[in-house]
């Protein structure tokens, strides 16, 4: 994982056995959290919309991406850690 400062708030997440992968700050592909059973949370920022998306899929298949388990949105970066944590607990506990 990159040791960039922007990732620091996300290192506090209880991943419930998942693996955090940091990609790029405030980019369409920003963070991924993956579990051994294939479940995946993808976090990205869409610049044109000024919106962060938290997408949860059952696995990395086209069918799963076309039918995500959930898609959460926020325009406030400060909400991300809490929203991601709630989604992890909803899906993994």
Coordinates of C-alpha atoms in Angstrom, one line a residue:
X1 CA 0.0 0.0 0.0
X2 CA 1.2 3.5 -0.8
X3 CA 2.3 5.5 2.3
X4 CA 0.7 8.7 1.0
X5 CA -0.8 11.0 3.7
X6 CA -4.2 11.1 2.1
X7 CA -4.7 7.4 3.0
X8 CA -4.1 7.8 6.7
X9 CA -7.8 8.3 7.7
X10 CA -8.7 5.1 5.9
X11 CA -6.1 3.1 7.9
X12 CA -8.4 3.4 11.0
X13 CA -11.1 1.3 9.3
X14 CA -12.0 -2.1 10.8
X15 CA -11.8 -4.1 7.6
X16 CA -13.3 -7.2 9.1
X17 CA -10.7 -9.4 7.5
X18 CA -10.5 -7.4 4.2
X19 CA -7.5 -5.9 2.5
X20 CA -7.3 -2.2 1.8
X21 CA -5.7 -1.2 -1.4
X22 CA -5.0 2.5 -2.0
X23 CA -4.8 3.6 -5.6
X24 CA -4.9 7.4 -6.1
X25 CA -6.2 10.4 -4.1
X26 CA -9.5 11.8 -5.3
X27 CA -9.6 9.8 -8.5
X28 CA -12.1 7.6 -10.2
X29 CA -10.2 4.6 -8.8
X30 CA -9.3 5.7 -5.2
X31 CA -9.6 2.8 -2.8
X32 CA -10.5 -0.9 -2.9
X33 CA -11.3 -3.2 0.0
X34 CA -11.4 -6.9 -0.9
X35 CA -12.2 -10.1 0.9
X36 CA -11.2 -13.6 0.2
X37 CA -14.7 -14.6 -0.8
X38 CA -14.6 -12.1 -3.7
X39 CA -16.7 -9.3 -2.1
X40 CA -15.3 -5.9 -2.9
X41 CA -15.9 -2.3 -2.0
X42 CA -14.8 0.2 -4.5
X43 CA -14.4 3.9 -3.7
X44 CA -14.0 6.5 -6.3
X45 CA -14.4 10.2 -7.0
X46 CA -16.1 11.4 -10.2
X47 CA -14.6 14.9 -10.8
X48 CA -17.4 16.1 -13.1
X49 CA -20.0 15.3 -10.5
X50 CA -17.8 16.3 -7.5
X51 CA -19.1 13.1 -5.9
X52 CA -17.6 10.1 -4.1
X53 CA -19.0 6.7 -4.8
X54 CA -18.8 3.7 -2.6
X55 CA -19.8 0.6 -4.6
X56 CA -20.2 -2.8 -3.0
X57 CA -20.2 -5.9 -5.3
X58 CA -20.4 -9.6 -4.5
X59 CA -17.5 -10.4 -6.7
X60 CA -15.4 -9.1 -9.6
X61 CA -17.7 -10.2 -12.5
X62 CA -19.5 -8.1 -15.1
X63 CA -22.8 -9.5 -13.7
X64 CA -21.9 -8.3 -10.2
X65 CA -20.7 -4.8 -11.3
X66 CA -24.0 -4.5 -13.4
X67 CA -26.0 -5.4 -10.2
X68 CA -24.1 -4.0 -7.2
X69 CA -25.1 -4.9 -3.7
X70 CA -25.2 -1.1 -3.0
X71 CA -24.0 2.2 -4.2
X72 CA -23.6 5.1 -1.8
X73 CA -22.8 8.7 -2.7
X74 CA -21.5 11.7 -0.9
X75 CA -20.1 15.1 -2.0
X76 CA -18.4 15.5 1.4
X77 CA -15.0 13.8 1.7
X78 CA -15.3 14.0 5.5
X79 CA -18.2 11.5 5.4
X80 CA -16.2 8.8 3.6
X81 CA -14.5 7.0 6.5
X82 CA -17.8 6.7 8.4
X83 CA -19.8 5.7 5.4
X84 CA -17.2 3.1 4.4
X85 CA -17.1 1.7 7.9
X86 CA -20.9 1.4 8.1
X87 CA -20.9 -0.4 4.7
X88 CA -18.2 -2.8 5.8
X89 CA -20.1 -3.6 9.0
X90 CA -23.4 -4.0 7.1
X91 CA -21.9 -6.5 4.7
X92 CA -19.4 -8.3 6.9
X93 CA -20.8 -8.6 10.4

